[in-house]
Tab-separated table of C-alpha atoms in Angstrom:
chain	number	residue	atom	x	y	z
A	1	MET	CA	8.844	54.403	-29.127
A	2	ARG	CA	10.141	51.244	-30.798
A	3	LEU	CA	11.826	50.192	-27.507
A	4	HIS	CA	8.557	50.755	-25.665
A	5	ALA	CA	6.707	48.543	-28.168
A	6	VAL	CA	9.327	45.819	-27.802
A	7	LEU	CA	9.033	45.941	-24.008
A	8	VAL	CA	5.251	45.738	-24.201
A	9	LEU	CA	5.435	42.709	-26.489
A	10	PHE	CA	8.042	41.102	-24.212
A	11	CYS	CA	5.855	41.621	-21.146
A	12	LEU	CA	2.830	40.283	-22.981
A	13	GLY	CA	4.838	37.213	-23.889
A	14	LEU	CA	5.847	36.666	-20.279
A	15	SER	CA	2.245	37.130	-19.199
A	16	GLN	CA	0.953	34.604	-21.725
A	17	LYS	CA	3.687	32.169	-20.705
A	18	ALA	CA	2.766	32.572	-17.042
A	19	PHE	CA	-0.893	31.904	-17.762
A	20	SER	CA	-0.019	28.845	-19.846
A	21	VAL	CA	1.766	27.133	-16.960
A	22	SER	CA	-0.193	24.026	-15.935
A	23	PRO	CA	-1.668	23.991	-12.436
A	24	PRO	CA	-0.063	21.545	-9.977
A	25	PRO	CA	-1.360	17.999	-10.513
A	26	ASN	CA	-3.780	16.420	-8.087
A	27	ILE	CA	-2.649	13.130	-6.573
A	28	ILE	CA	-4.762	10.093	-5.639
A	29	ILE	CA	-3.294	6.912	-4.159
A	30	ILE	CA	-5.693	3.972	-3.953
A	31	PHE	CA	-4.311	1.265	-1.677
A	32	ALA	CA	-5.952	-2.161	-1.438
A	33	ASP	CA	-5.532	-4.517	1.514
A	34	ASP	CA	-4.351	-8.140	1.167
A	35	LEU	CA	-5.118	-8.123	-2.558
A	36	GLY	CA	-3.224	-10.752	-4.521
A	37	PHE	CA	-1.382	-10.502	-7.826
A	38	GLY	CA	-4.011	-12.741	-9.413
A	39	ASP	CA	-7.180	-11.235	-7.962
A	40	LEU	CA	-8.179	-8.696	-10.632
A	41	GLY	CA	-9.814	-9.284	-13.963
A	42	CYS	CA	-7.156	-7.165	-15.676
A	43	PHE	CA	-4.472	-9.376	-14.110
A	44	GLY	CA	-6.103	-12.560	-15.323
A	45	HIS	CA	-8.683	-13.717	-12.765
A	46	PRO	CA	-11.507	-15.437	-14.664
A	47	SER	CA	-14.407	-14.628	-12.322
A	48	SER	CA	-13.524	-11.389	-10.498
A	49	ARG	CA	-15.887	-8.536	-11.293
A	50	THR	CA	-13.674	-5.451	-11.426
A	51	PRO	CA	-14.924	-3.293	-14.327
A	52	ASN	CA	-13.543	-0.007	-12.981
A	53	LEU	CA	-10.081	-1.348	-12.214
A	54	ASP	CA	-10.109	-3.011	-15.624
A	55	ARG	CA	-10.981	0.382	-17.145
A	56	LEU	CA	-8.174	1.986	-15.145
A	57	ALA	CA	-5.757	-0.622	-16.496
A	58	ALA	CA	-7.014	-0.234	-20.076
A	59	GLY	CA	-6.501	3.531	-19.929
A	60	GLY	CA	-3.324	3.496	-17.843
A	61	LEU	CA	0.001	1.766	-17.380
A	62	ARG	CA	-0.163	-1.686	-15.815
A	63	PHE	CA	2.889	-2.926	-13.914
A	64	THR	CA	3.836	-6.605	-13.952
A	65	ASP	CA	6.891	-6.307	-11.663
A	66	PHE	CA	5.761	-4.022	-8.862
A	67	TYR	CA	6.605	-4.709	-5.209
A	68	SER	CA	5.524	-3.778	-1.746
A	69	SER	CA	8.323	-3.373	0.808
A	70	SER	CA	6.848	-5.941	3.190
A	71	PRO	CA	4.556	-8.969	3.203
A	72	VAL	CA	2.363	-7.498	5.994
A	73	CYS	CA	0.311	-4.347	6.615
A	74	SER	CA	1.948	-1.751	8.894
A	75	PRO	CA	5.484	-1.920	7.452
A	76	SER	CA	4.258	-1.684	3.862
A	77	ARG	CA	2.176	1.407	4.677
A	78	ALA	CA	5.098	3.129	6.366
A	79	ALA	CA	7.269	2.516	3.300
A	80	LEU	CA	4.604	3.793	0.894
A	81	LEU	CA	4.165	7.080	2.746
A	82	THR	CA	7.848	7.757	3.498
A	83	GLY	CA	9.769	6.217	0.576
A	84	ARG	CA	11.907	4.406	3.151
A	85	TYR	CA	12.182	0.785	4.177
A	86	GLN	CA	10.249	0.062	7.357
A	87	THR	CA	13.479	-0.939	9.074
A	88	ARG	CA	14.577	2.711	8.997
A	89	SER	CA	11.350	4.055	10.524
A	90	GLY	CA	11.040	1.267	13.098
A	91	ILE	CA	7.734	-0.169	11.883
A	92	TYR	CA	8.676	-3.779	12.637
A	93	PRO	CA	8.414	-6.606	13.630
A	94	GLY	CA	4.920	-7.484	12.418
A	95	VAL	CA	2.148	-4.927	12.774
A	96	LEU	CA	0.841	-2.351	15.229
A	97	TYR	CA	-2.122	-3.104	17.509
A	98	PRO	CA	-4.989	-1.044	18.990
A	99	GLY	CA	-3.064	-0.410	22.203
A	100	SER	CA	0.417	-0.058	20.726
A	101	ARG	CA	2.594	2.532	22.426
A	102	GLY	CA	4.516	3.206	19.225
A	103	GLY	CA	3.642	4.390	15.744
A	104	LEU	CA	5.112	6.047	12.689
A	105	PRO	CA	7.628	8.460	14.263
A	106	LEU	CA	6.641	12.096	13.821
A	107	ASN	CA	10.094	12.908	12.486
A	108	GLU	CA	9.429	10.686	9.471
A	109	THR	CA	8.271	12.743	6.470
A	110	THR	CA	5.154	11.530	4.656
A	111	ILE	CA	3.871	12.293	1.163
A	112	ALA	CA	1.283	14.589	2.738
A	113	GLU	CA	4.019	16.515	4.539
A	114	ILE	CA	6.075	17.165	1.404
A	115	LEU	CA	2.957	18.463	-0.398
A	116	LYS	CA	1.612	20.740	2.343
A	117	PRO	CA	4.222	23.503	1.774
A	118	LEU	CA	3.073	23.645	-1.872
A	119	GLY	CA	-0.474	24.508	-0.828
A	120	TYR	CA	-1.989	21.056	-1.279
A	121	ALA	CA	-5.154	20.050	0.555
A	122	THR	CA	-4.539	16.601	2.049
A	123	THR	CA	-7.036	13.963	3.111
A	124	MET	CA	-6.842	10.346	4.139
A	125	VAL	CA	-9.681	7.827	4.052
A	126	GLY	CA	-9.667	4.280	5.416
A	127	LYS	CA	-7.102	2.063	7.094
A	128	TRP	CA	-4.173	3.881	8.712
A	129	HIS	CA	-2.413	1.108	10.684
A	130	LEU	CA	0.561	3.255	11.635
A	131	GLY	CA	-0.370	3.746	15.264
A	132	VAL	CA	-2.795	5.616	17.503
A	133	GLY	CA	-0.620	5.965	20.589
A	134	PRO	CA	-0.778	8.112	23.734
A	135	ASN	CA	-3.054	11.130	23.216
A	136	ARG	CA	-3.674	9.788	19.689
A	137	THR	CA	-0.260	11.120	18.740
A	138	TYR	CA	0.293	9.047	15.606
A	139	LEU	CA	-3.008	9.555	13.771
A	140	PRO	CA	-2.964	10.961	10.198
A	141	ILE	CA	-3.861	14.516	11.239
A	142	ASN	CA	-0.483	14.646	12.983
A	143	GLN	CA	1.318	13.266	9.926
A	144	GLY	CA	0.443	15.895	7.313
A	145	PHE	CA	-3.232	15.169	6.616
A	146	ASP	CA	-5.838	17.928	7.035
A	147	GLN	CA	-8.651	15.434	7.455
A	148	TYR	CA	-9.055	11.762	8.258
A	149	LEU	CA	-12.034	9.434	8.188
A	150	GLY	CA	-11.314	5.818	8.891
A	151	VAL	CA	-10.464	2.874	11.092
A	152	PRO	CA	-6.931	3.395	12.430
A	153	TYR	CA	-5.872	-0.257	12.098
A	154	SER	CA	-7.025	-3.560	10.593
A	155	HIS	CA	-10.730	-4.131	10.948
A	156	ASP	CA	-10.139	-7.647	12.301
A	157	GLN	CA	-8.303	-6.216	15.329
A	158	GLY	CA	-11.420	-6.273	17.471
A	159	PRO	CA	-14.212	-8.781	18.194
A	160	CYS	CA	-16.402	-9.247	15.125
A	161	GLN	CA	-18.474	-12.381	15.734
A	162	ASN	CA	-21.585	-10.358	16.654
A	163	LEU	CA	-21.139	-7.678	13.993
A	164	THR	CA	-22.945	-7.503	10.661
A	165	CYS	CA	-20.647	-7.731	7.639
A	166	PHE	CA	-23.261	-8.061	4.876
A	167	PRO	CA	-26.854	-6.833	4.756
A	168	PRO	CA	-29.418	-7.457	5.913
A	169	ASN	CA	-27.888	-9.215	8.925
A	170	ILE	CA	-25.168	-11.635	7.839
A	171	LYS	CA	-22.639	-11.849	10.652
A	172	CYS	CA	-18.928	-11.565	10.046
A	173	PHE	CA	-17.115	-14.809	9.334
A	174	GLY	CA	-14.952	-15.866	12.283
A	175	LYS	CA	-14.314	-14.077	15.561
A	176	CYS	CA	-11.396	-11.733	14.791
A	177	ASP	CA	-9.239	-10.520	17.709
A	178	GLN	CA	-10.699	-10.991	21.181
A	179	GLY	CA	-10.143	-9.189	24.479
A	180	VAL	CA	-9.763	-5.722	22.928
A	181	VAL	CA	-12.168	-2.893	22.081
A	182	THR	CA	-14.439	-3.215	19.062
A	183	VAL	CA	-13.270	-1.460	15.925
A	184	PRO	CA	-13.843	2.334	16.011
A	185	LEU	CA	-14.514	4.812	13.204
A	186	PHE	CA	-12.518	8.036	13.570
A	187	LEU	CA	-13.136	11.483	12.143
A	188	ASN	CA	-9.803	13.242	12.581
A	189	ASP	CA	-8.968	12.340	16.207
A	190	LYS	CA	-12.520	11.782	17.494
A	191	ILE	CA	-14.441	8.503	17.513
A	192	GLN	CA	-17.687	8.762	15.550
A	193	GLN	CA	-18.912	5.204	15.923
A	194	GLN	CA	-17.892	2.097	17.875
A	195	PRO	CA	-18.194	-0.580	16.696
A	196	VAL	CA	-18.210	0.440	13.069
A	197	HIS	CA	-21.212	-0.659	10.990
A	198	PHE	CA	-19.521	-2.437	8.094
A	199	PRO	CA	-22.344	-2.421	5.487
A	200	ASP	CA	-22.446	1.404	5.561
A	201	LEU	CA	-18.731	2.051	5.954
A	202	VAL	CA	-17.601	2.296	2.349
A	203	ALA	CA	-20.551	4.507	1.381
A	204	SER	CA	-19.420	6.941	4.098
A	205	TYR	CA	-15.828	6.744	2.881
A	206	ASP	CA	-16.779	7.325	-0.738
A	207	LYS	CA	-18.913	10.363	0.061
A	208	PHE	CA	-16.148	11.845	2.191
A	209	ALA	CA	-13.589	11.274	-0.563
A	210	THR	CA	-15.710	12.537	-3.454
A	211	ASP	CA	-16.841	15.600	-1.476
A	212	PHE	CA	-13.165	16.366	-0.861
A	213	ILE	CA	-12.392	16.085	-4.568
A	214	SER	CA	-15.327	18.330	-5.462
A	215	SER	CA	-14.573	21.001	-2.849
A	216	SER	CA	-10.881	21.076	-3.756
A	217	ALA	CA	-11.710	21.474	-7.440
A	218	LYS	CA	-14.213	24.265	-6.749
A	219	GLY	CA	-11.620	26.036	-4.624
A	220	LYS	CA	-9.012	25.539	-7.376
A	221	ARG	CA	-6.706	23.979	-4.837
A	222	PRO	CA	-4.448	21.042	-5.692
A	223	PHE	CA	-5.114	18.012	-3.521
A	224	PHE	CA	-3.677	14.737	-2.298
A	225	LEU	CA	-6.123	11.954	-1.470
A	226	TYR	CA	-4.835	8.772	0.130
A	227	TYR	CA	-7.637	6.213	0.026
A	228	ALA	CA	-6.522	3.093	1.912
A	229	SER	CA	-9.322	0.571	1.574
A	230	HIS	CA	-10.042	-2.250	4.015
A	231	HIS	CA	-10.886	-4.493	1.073
A	232	THR	CA	-10.137	-7.340	0.647
A	233	HIS	CA	-8.774	-8.074	4.151
A	234	TYR	CA	-10.554	-10.590	6.393
A	235	PRO	CA	-13.351	-10.463	7.464
A	236	GLN	CA	-14.834	-9.474	4.139
A	237	PHE	CA	-17.805	-7.112	4.159
A	238	ALA	CA	-19.872	-5.096	1.698
A	239	GLY	CA	-22.905	-2.871	1.404
A	240	LYS	CA	-26.225	-3.519	-0.277
A	241	GLN	CA	-25.064	-2.531	-3.755
A	242	SER	CA	-22.343	-5.210	-3.859
A	243	THR	CA	-23.646	-8.019	-1.644
A	244	GLY	CA	-24.423	-11.126	-3.660
A	245	GLN	CA	-23.405	-9.474	-6.927
A	246	SER	CA	-20.176	-11.341	-7.717
A	247	LEU	CA	-19.254	-14.882	-8.701
A	248	ARG	CA	-16.595	-15.199	-5.966
A	249	GLY	CA	-18.788	-15.161	-2.889
A	250	PRO	CA	-17.962	-12.868	0.070
A	251	PHE	CA	-14.446	-12.147	-1.200
A	252	GLY	CA	-15.760	-11.245	-4.626
A	253	ASP	CA	-18.455	-8.999	-3.152
A	254	ALA	CA	-15.870	-7.138	-1.072
A	255	LEU	CA	-13.652	-6.792	-4.147
A	256	LEU	CA	-16.608	-5.504	-6.171
A	257	GLU	CA	-17.317	-2.874	-3.512
A	258	PHE	CA	-13.684	-1.797	-3.701
A	259	ASP	CA	-13.971	-1.605	-7.469
A	260	ASN	CA	-17.081	0.553	-7.119
A	261	THR	CA	-15.032	2.949	-5.001
A	262	VAL	CA	-12.514	3.258	-7.829
A	263	GLY	CA	-15.401	4.059	-10.158
A	264	ALA	CA	-16.779	6.681	-7.775
A	265	LEU	CA	-13.408	8.432	-7.524
A	266	LEU	CA	-12.956	8.479	-11.315
A	267	GLU	CA	-16.488	9.813	-11.790
A	268	ALA	CA	-15.820	12.573	-9.248
A	269	LEU	CA	-12.765	13.657	-11.232
A	270	VAL	CA	-14.765	13.810	-14.456
A	271	ALA	CA	-17.645	15.660	-12.770
A	272	SER	CA	-15.191	18.296	-11.530
A	273	GLY	CA	-13.427	18.507	-14.899
A	274	ILE	CA	-10.018	17.650	-13.434
A	275	GLN	CA	-9.450	14.117	-14.735
A	276	ASN	CA	-6.705	15.335	-17.078
A	277	ASN	CA	-4.794	16.978	-14.246
A	278	THR	CA	-4.900	14.128	-11.737
A	279	PHE	CA	-2.322	11.385	-11.251
A	280	VAL	CA	-3.969	8.214	-9.934
A	281	PHE	CA	-1.908	5.318	-8.614
A	282	PHE	CA	-3.354	1.995	-7.479
A	283	THR	CA	-1.665	-0.936	-5.759
A	284	SER	CA	-1.910	-3.176	-2.680
A	285	ASP	CA	-0.073	-3.432	0.628
A	286	ASN	CA	0.930	-7.120	0.457
A	287	GLY	CA	-0.082	-10.466	-0.949
A	288	PRO	CA	-3.238	-12.485	-0.265
A	289	GLU	CA	-3.990	-14.223	3.011
A	290	LEU	CA	-4.109	-17.730	1.576
A	291	MET	CA	-4.957	-19.335	4.914
A	292	ARG	CA	-8.516	-18.002	4.395
A	293	MET	CA	-8.814	-20.184	1.282
A	294	SER	CA	-11.589	-18.862	-0.995
A	295	ARG	CA	-12.042	-15.920	1.380
A	296	GLY	CA	-8.369	-15.023	1.196
A	297	GLY	CA	-7.517	-13.947	-2.328
A	298	ASN	CA	-5.264	-15.309	-5.026
A	299	ALA	CA	-1.596	-14.840	-5.887
A	300	GLY	CA	-2.063	-16.120	-9.444
A	301	LEU	CA	0.992	-17.997	-10.682
A	302	LEU	CA	3.197	-16.561	-7.921
A	303	LYS	CA	4.513	-18.666	-5.036
A	304	CYS	CA	2.895	-18.379	-1.569
A	305	GLY	CA	1.305	-15.188	-0.256
A	306	LYS	CA	1.030	-12.867	2.725
A	307	GLY	CA	3.707	-13.142	5.379
A	308	THR	CA	6.379	-14.635	3.089
A	309	THR	CA	9.225	-13.229	1.001
A	310	TYR	CA	8.289	-15.386	-1.949
A	311	GLU	CA	6.855	-13.485	-4.900
A	312	GLY	CA	3.239	-13.983	-3.828
A	313	GLY	CA	3.886	-12.147	-0.568
A	314	MET	CA	5.254	-8.896	-1.983
A	315	ARG	CA	4.647	-8.667	-5.737
A	316	GLU	CA	1.481	-6.656	-6.297
A	317	PRO	CA	-0.891	-5.519	-9.011
A	318	ALA	CA	-0.272	-1.833	-9.795
A	319	ILE	CA	-1.709	0.694	-12.249
A	320	ALA	CA	-0.715	4.304	-12.999
A	321	TYR	CA	-3.393	6.455	-14.645
A	322	TRP	CA	-3.315	9.997	-15.992
A	323	PRO	CA	-5.310	10.682	-19.170
A	324	GLY	CA	-3.274	12.515	-21.785
A	325	LYS	CA	-0.031	12.121	-19.820
A	326	ILE	CA	0.461	8.394	-19.287
A	327	GLN	CA	0.056	6.299	-22.425
A	328	PRO	CA	-1.923	3.058	-21.967
A	329	GLY	CA	0.119	-0.100	-21.947
A	330	VAL	CA	2.056	-2.617	-19.871
A	331	THR	CA	5.492	-2.223	-18.325
A	332	HIS	CA	7.794	-4.969	-17.105
A	333	GLU	CA	10.129	-2.499	-15.439
A	334	LEU	CA	10.975	-3.018	-11.772
A	335	ALA	CA	9.204	-0.637	-9.359
A	336	SER	CA	7.975	-0.471	-5.770
A	337	THR	CA	5.749	1.339	-3.297
A	338	LEU	CA	9.017	2.905	-2.127
A	339	ASP	CA	9.104	4.794	-5.432
A	340	VAL	CA	5.760	6.557	-5.006
A	341	LEU	CA	6.985	9.407	-2.774
A	342	PRO	CA	10.010	10.319	-4.976
A	343	THR	CA	7.767	10.187	-8.053
A	344	ILE	CA	5.208	12.533	-6.514
A	345	ALA	CA	8.009	14.855	-5.443
A	346	GLY	CA	9.230	14.907	-9.024
A	347	LEU	CA	5.770	15.607	-10.439
A	348	THR	CA	5.019	18.457	-8.058
A	349	GLY	CA	8.445	19.959	-7.385
A	350	ALA	CA	8.132	19.137	-3.694
A	351	LYS	CA	11.346	19.375	-1.712
A	352	LEU	CA	12.757	16.211	-0.220
A	353	HIS	CA	14.328	16.443	3.195
A	354	GLY	CA	17.885	15.263	3.672
A	355	VAL	CA	17.114	11.705	4.742
A	356	GLN	CA	18.066	8.370	3.214
A	357	LEU	CA	15.365	7.398	0.714
A	358	ASP	CA	15.030	3.935	-0.750
A	359	GLY	CA	12.795	4.921	-3.658
A	360	TYR	CA	13.342	6.234	-7.178
A	361	ASP	CA	11.363	8.622	-9.389
A	362	MET	CA	9.298	6.489	-11.805
A	363	SER	CA	8.719	9.330	-14.288
A	364	ASN	CA	10.788	7.732	-17.042
A	365	ILE	CA	8.637	4.612	-16.857
A	366	LEU	CA	5.386	6.551	-16.645
A	367	PHE	CA	5.860	9.198	-19.314
A	368	ASN	CA	8.551	7.875	-21.652
A	369	LYS	CA	7.895	4.134	-21.536
A	370	GLY	CA	11.531	4.045	-20.498
A	371	MET	CA	13.719	2.068	-18.161
A	372	SER	CA	13.428	2.062	-14.395
A	373	LYS	CA	16.047	3.672	-12.206
A	374	ARG	CA	15.531	0.700	-9.893
A	375	ASN	CA	17.440	-2.499	-10.634
A	376	THR	CA	17.214	-4.126	-7.188
A	377	MET	CA	14.530	-5.058	-4.710
A	378	PHE	CA	15.327	-6.182	-1.170
A	379	TYR	CA	12.908	-8.513	0.594
A	380	TYR	CA	12.615	-8.149	4.364
A	381	PRO	CA	10.585	-10.694	6.369
A	382	THR	CA	7.812	-9.691	8.762
A	383	ASP	CA	10.314	-9.729	11.628
A	384	PRO	CA	13.491	-8.165	10.179
A	385	SER	CA	16.659	-8.104	12.220
A	386	GLU	CA	20.208	-6.922	11.769
A	387	MET	CA	21.361	-10.489	12.380
A	388	TYR	CA	19.628	-11.935	9.319
A	389	SER	CA	19.143	-8.736	7.286
A	390	VAL	CA	17.280	-9.189	3.995
A	391	PHE	CA	15.926	-12.644	3.181
A	392	ALA	CA	16.089	-12.228	-0.590
A	393	VAL	CA	17.366	-9.879	-3.284
A	394	ARG	CA	16.158	-9.279	-6.812
A	395	LEU	CA	18.721	-7.904	-9.274
A	396	GLY	CA	17.315	-7.413	-12.756
A	397	LYS	CA	15.444	-10.580	-13.622
A	398	TYR	CA	17.208	-12.767	-11.044
A	399	LYS	CA	16.171	-13.356	-7.449
A	400	ALA	CA	18.336	-14.963	-4.777
A	401	HIS	CA	16.888	-16.342	-1.529
A	402	TYR	CA	19.374	-16.288	1.353
A	403	TYR	CA	16.695	-17.383	3.808
A	404	THR	CA	13.202	-18.771	3.370
A	405	GLN	CA	10.385	-19.211	5.853
A	406	GLY	CA	6.680	-20.012	5.639
A	407	ALA	CA	3.890	-18.117	7.395
A	408	GLY	CA	0.570	-18.853	9.014
A	409	HIS	CA	-0.996	-16.303	6.657
A	410	SER	CA	-0.125	-18.602	3.745
A	411	ASP	CA	-1.183	-21.934	5.269
A	412	THR	CA	-3.613	-24.323	3.497
A	413	THR	CA	-1.945	-24.131	0.060
A	414	PRO	CA	-0.600	-27.380	-1.457
A	415	ASP	CA	2.920	-25.911	-1.383
A	416	HIS	CA	4.447	-26.771	2.002
A	417	ASP	CA	7.113	-24.061	1.589
A	418	CYS	CA	4.351	-21.533	2.292
A	419	HIS	CA	3.160	-23.029	5.575
A	420	PHE	CA	3.699	-21.901	9.142
A	421	ASP	CA	5.721	-25.023	9.911
A	422	ALA	CA	8.153	-24.353	7.067
A	423	LEU	CA	10.712	-23.029	9.514
A	424	LEU	CA	13.504	-20.548	8.898
A	425	LYS	CA	16.046	-22.071	6.561
A	426	SER	CA	19.406	-20.705	5.443
A	427	HIS	CA	20.576	-21.301	1.874
A	428	ASP	CA	24.263	-21.405	0.946
A	429	PRO	CA	24.538	-21.013	-1.941
A	430	PRO	CA	21.326	-18.999	-2.157
A	431	LEU	CA	18.404	-20.319	-4.159
A	432	LEU	CA	18.409	-18.542	-7.512
A	433	PHE	CA	15.454	-18.001	-9.847
A	434	ASP	CA	14.987	-16.307	-13.195
A	435	LEU	CA	11.737	-14.422	-12.588
A	436	GLU	CA	11.155	-13.703	-16.258
A	437	SER	CA	11.078	-17.350	-17.304
A	438	ASP	CA	10.081	-18.739	-13.883
A	439	PRO	CA	7.941	-16.244	-11.915
A	440	SER	CA	6.603	-19.131	-9.802
A	441	GLU	CA	10.091	-19.766	-8.360
A	442	ASN	CA	10.049	-23.448	-9.213
A	443	TYR	CA	13.465	-24.078	-10.753
A	444	ASN	CA	16.569	-23.324	-8.722
A	445	LEU	CA	19.470	-22.307	-10.965
A	446	ALA	CA	22.153	-22.358	-8.252
A	447	THR	CA	23.067	-25.992	-8.734
A	448	ALA	CA	26.134	-27.924	-9.843
A	449	SER	CA	24.589	-28.371	-13.279
A	450	HIS	CA	24.415	-24.570	-13.765
A	451	PRO	CA	27.910	-23.237	-12.958
A	452	GLU	CA	27.343	-20.305	-15.331
A	453	TYR	CA	25.131	-18.647	-12.702
A	454	LYS	CA	27.906	-18.231	-10.155
A	455	ALA	CA	28.714	-14.827	-11.657
A	456	VAL	CA	25.084	-13.757	-11.158
A	457	LEU	CA	25.246	-14.682	-7.473
A	458	VAL	CA	28.435	-12.660	-7.075
A	459	LYS	CA	26.706	-9.574	-8.494
A	460	ILE	CA	23.658	-10.072	-6.268
A	461	LEU	CA	25.822	-10.506	-3.175
A	462	ASP	CA	27.666	-7.296	-4.026
A	463	ALA	CA	24.349	-5.400	-4.347
A	464	LYS	CA	23.195	-6.872	-1.031
A	465	THR	CA	26.438	-5.919	0.713
A	466	GLN	CA	26.346	-2.350	-0.579
A	467	PHE	CA	22.719	-1.929	0.491
A	468	GLU	CA	23.339	-3.316	3.969
A	469	LYS	CA	26.090	-0.747	4.497
A	470	THR	CA	23.471	2.004	4.158
A	471	MET	CA	20.861	0.425	6.414
A	472	VAL	CA	20.465	1.815	9.913
A	473	PHE	CA	17.668	0.141	11.858
A	474	GLY	CA	15.391	2.562	13.670
A	475	GLU	CA	14.040	1.836	17.128
A	476	SER	CA	11.313	-0.781	16.874
A	477	GLN	CA	7.947	0.899	17.382
A	478	VAL	CA	6.135	-2.433	17.635
A	479	GLY	CA	8.715	-3.506	20.218
A	480	LYS	CA	7.506	-0.782	22.579
A	481	GLY	CA	4.602	-3.097	23.372
A	482	SER	CA	0.935	-2.412	24.050
A	483	ASP	CA	-1.091	-0.858	26.849
A	484	PRO	CA	-4.831	-1.675	27.088
A	485	ALA	CA	-5.400	1.873	28.352
A	486	LEU	CA	-4.365	3.170	24.926
A	487	GLU	CA	-7.026	1.201	23.042
A	488	PRO	CA	-9.441	3.743	21.481
A	489	CYS	CA	-12.667	3.961	23.482
A	490	CYS	CA	-15.530	6.323	22.659
A	491	ASP	CA	-16.421	6.537	26.377
A	492	PRO	CA	-13.078	6.617	28.213
A	493	GLN	CA	-14.713	6.648	31.658
A	494	CYS	CA	-16.940	3.610	31.096
A	495	SER	CA	-16.584	0.247	32.809
A	496	PRO	CA	-15.906	-2.601	32.384
A	497	LYS	CA	-13.539	-2.229	29.473
A	498	PRO	CA	-13.229	-3.240	26.739
A	499	THR	CA	-16.876	-4.309	26.333
A	500	CYS	CA	-18.330	-0.973	27.489
A	501	CYS	CA	-16.754	0.952	24.596
A	502	VAL	CA	-19.908	1.227	22.511
A	503	CYS	CA	-21.258	4.405	20.889
A	504	ARG	CA	-23.573	4.522	17.893
């Protein structure tokens, strides 16, 4: 009888323990486009109106030393979703185009694909930019996502001069890419609208995203939402609620609309009662497009911007948010978009496939205010090659530039090093900067007057050499070229293309 009672109590204990196990966390990644280190109010901009991102930063962990893997769009997105440098997956040189034959290879494993076996619902909203391809092979629904609503590449990769970017009828600034189809809006693998109507786009995205959050919560199913905004990429656009409401003109209005999206997502979590079981991570794909001047964002005190391997091209604002789990504060630990997939795997128990990852689990930073497992960051240019390898390496607080090169994306700044005509230059010895005391990369330490830094350069070279031994370049997907027949058209049989591809 006593044994029976003990067994009953033991079983009750197991039962209570089982019921006390927390449900799997929901995951939201919010990815901005061409947003600079100095663009947000919480990162010091004096006139940006970003109340929701500021609230996210106040209640979360703000990173000061967070990096994208690339200074341009497609490669940085591949690295975020796979935890691998873009050189491994072949998303180089530059970016993919509407008619690109290549895309993110289907044998690459995305965050969505590691979560699916755990029963996660997965949805993507916004800018994909990892290929459409023959038979729309590379779209998100073939890369682990149950649903997709968005534009599959940059919204300037189609004629925009006759399109409305702000209500009631303010045309887009500039002409964007010519001689290709207008920008389409996809639902899964079907075109819903072509060209997209920009003033209504984000409202559609936000409803799709918040409905997904609500339905997942009601169904008690863990979810992964990847919301890749078009903001604040050129040409800027916004809906009625944000137009004319900021102090920064069109750029500020687009940024405000992005901020409103962040607010809508947070409100949806609260409305569904799941805010305390949802990990939210925000960052951007690369630095600001400074050539657009006041329409192109701000890198703050960092040098140069988009397209370069200076700090302004790859160092990004980032915030991790999870009420009750992540304590509010600021971290100066080194981290990267490459670390997002391993971190999510650690949080959820997802299995990682036996491939070479370049990321590290950030849990010690997030939950213990501890040190990063990452002590290096390798900076690839927009057109990486095995001949030149990485252009720069950060080890701890020091950064060495082996090569430097300007970019058209960062033209118009007073600093000539940023410009398109600042041609590829080799440095031997490398330029060396202390990024803690000199984040603007102004004062080269590798000079005859600073012989004490030779030992630092030796350590950096050793880290670079060891990394390069592990790097195997994948087949270039961008190098496969483009075919106009692959450009998405809502009426494939129409003529003449591309101008006939119009469906509203």
